[in-house]
């Protein structure tokens, strides 16, 4: 199949950036339609060149699409798929960009009618801003985009999605569903919860409110992702609850380790806590950077 | 007093950057001497132009100094002050850059002989790298530098230190000792512990080691400060133990709040947790930025 028409549902940061990247790479050879419930977003997406045409009508939005990217918050995806399935053409492929996959993948795979495919995906990108005005055609460049094929997923559909995504500059890889959700909890979801908790900790000290304006780069970076979209993150927590609560309990154990070491003035234990983190992070970042082409 | 000669003890990131900033601003009008125990550091500090002259000899290092900046890890400061006090000239001012002040300030104020002053200070700056090669003459520019005068601190000495520090481009402010240590725990020390804990959490999942290379910008930023110097941070935890353990216990309560909300699938509670963090952080960062000249 030659991909000629793509529809993006949900023209926020990810959907908008995807449209900008695809149009930049493919120009007139690819038609991109955008669907959103917000009228201003529909207009801005066309103005910014993220889509050729935009609509809030499901039928007109999806009926010609070879691929439909579902880019809304996670909990909106299944209700939307129920709405659009009657209009998806035979051979069409649905794929989503949600951060939690177990919750969606099973349901969606079983919902697909004959001749319509679903491929589960997750771009490891994102910034704390959201909305069409934050969209950036370089958002995917050199970032990992994970595809999560299951036993019943069409290998041909995976190949088509993979090929299409290379147009965004992303690095494509595949991953097991269970591993993905556990890994996403540890390297993305827990850091978001913790960043929010660090900011909420300030609320326990109203008398120091003025002094908090002295925050330096450390606090700023550590809590950057606490400025993310609250709706999106509520959905993520609800749909990846078991890995998230498990890892939060483990994180609490690590904090207990430090509390006990500090209370006992156990310098070797405190030093080891910081040292093993530094060694692991320095190696991880070096390995990650060396993967960038 | 006109400041003509400054000595910096400890030529790491902060000491080295201070020397570079002062020499850049004052040139030949200010003599800067560096003291360190490491021979290579002494040579590099001169080569980089952070100091005019360097030595590992206490007497030669400090005897001419109008101001002595103590820039070593916190636990080394008091033993060093004991060593150098016999050689400090009358009218000389000692000041330190340690991140925890209660531990030091009381002891140091009482150690000062007649005619020698101590001013407690803390630059709210720093990066995860350390050592003289990471030093940067712009490190202090537009960053807060907190002075913490106590009842027995000489106001004239505070004024001289404040005036000298303006040469680095820092924004000078003063703060109460107790407030400083509590505030530093919340906006600096706890984020460092948490960043290290987030990295150490990866160690609980050896089977996912390969997948962790997919880390995106969120994890990278949130844990950046986990690559900091372990020795320095061990000292900080030991010397600010009460505010740190108190705030870590509060942070654990906040994580419990989230665990319970996720287990109960309580979307309003999860949303509120993220939303109040986003609102608070966005306001805080806006106010902080608006203070930059």
Short mmCIF file of C-alpha atoms in Angstrom, two decimals, chain A residues 70 76-86 94 108 111-112:
data_model
loop_
_atom_site.label_atom_id
_atom_site.label_comp_id
_atom_site.label_asym_id
_atom_site.label_seq_id
_atom_site.Cartn_x
_atom_site.Cartn_y
_atom_site.Cartn_z
CA UNK A 70 -5.27 8.76 17.36
CA UNK A 76 -10.85 9.42 24.83
CA UNK A 77 -9.41 6.92 22.37
CA UNK A 78 -11.84 4.00 22.69
CA UNK A 79 -15.01 6.15 22.54
CA UNK A 80 -13.59 7.87 19.44
CA UNK A 81 -12.73 4.58 17.76
CA UNK A 82 -16.33 3.42 18.34
CA UNK A 83 -17.53 6.59 16.57
CA UNK A 84 -15.23 6.39 13.57
CA UNK A 85 -15.07 2.63 12.82
CA UNK A 86 -18.20 2.68 10.59
CA UNK A 94 -5.49 2.86 13.10
CA UNK A 108 -8.73 -2.05 20.28
CA UNK A 111 -12.77 -4.00 18.13
CA UNK A 112 -11.24 -3.96 14.63
#
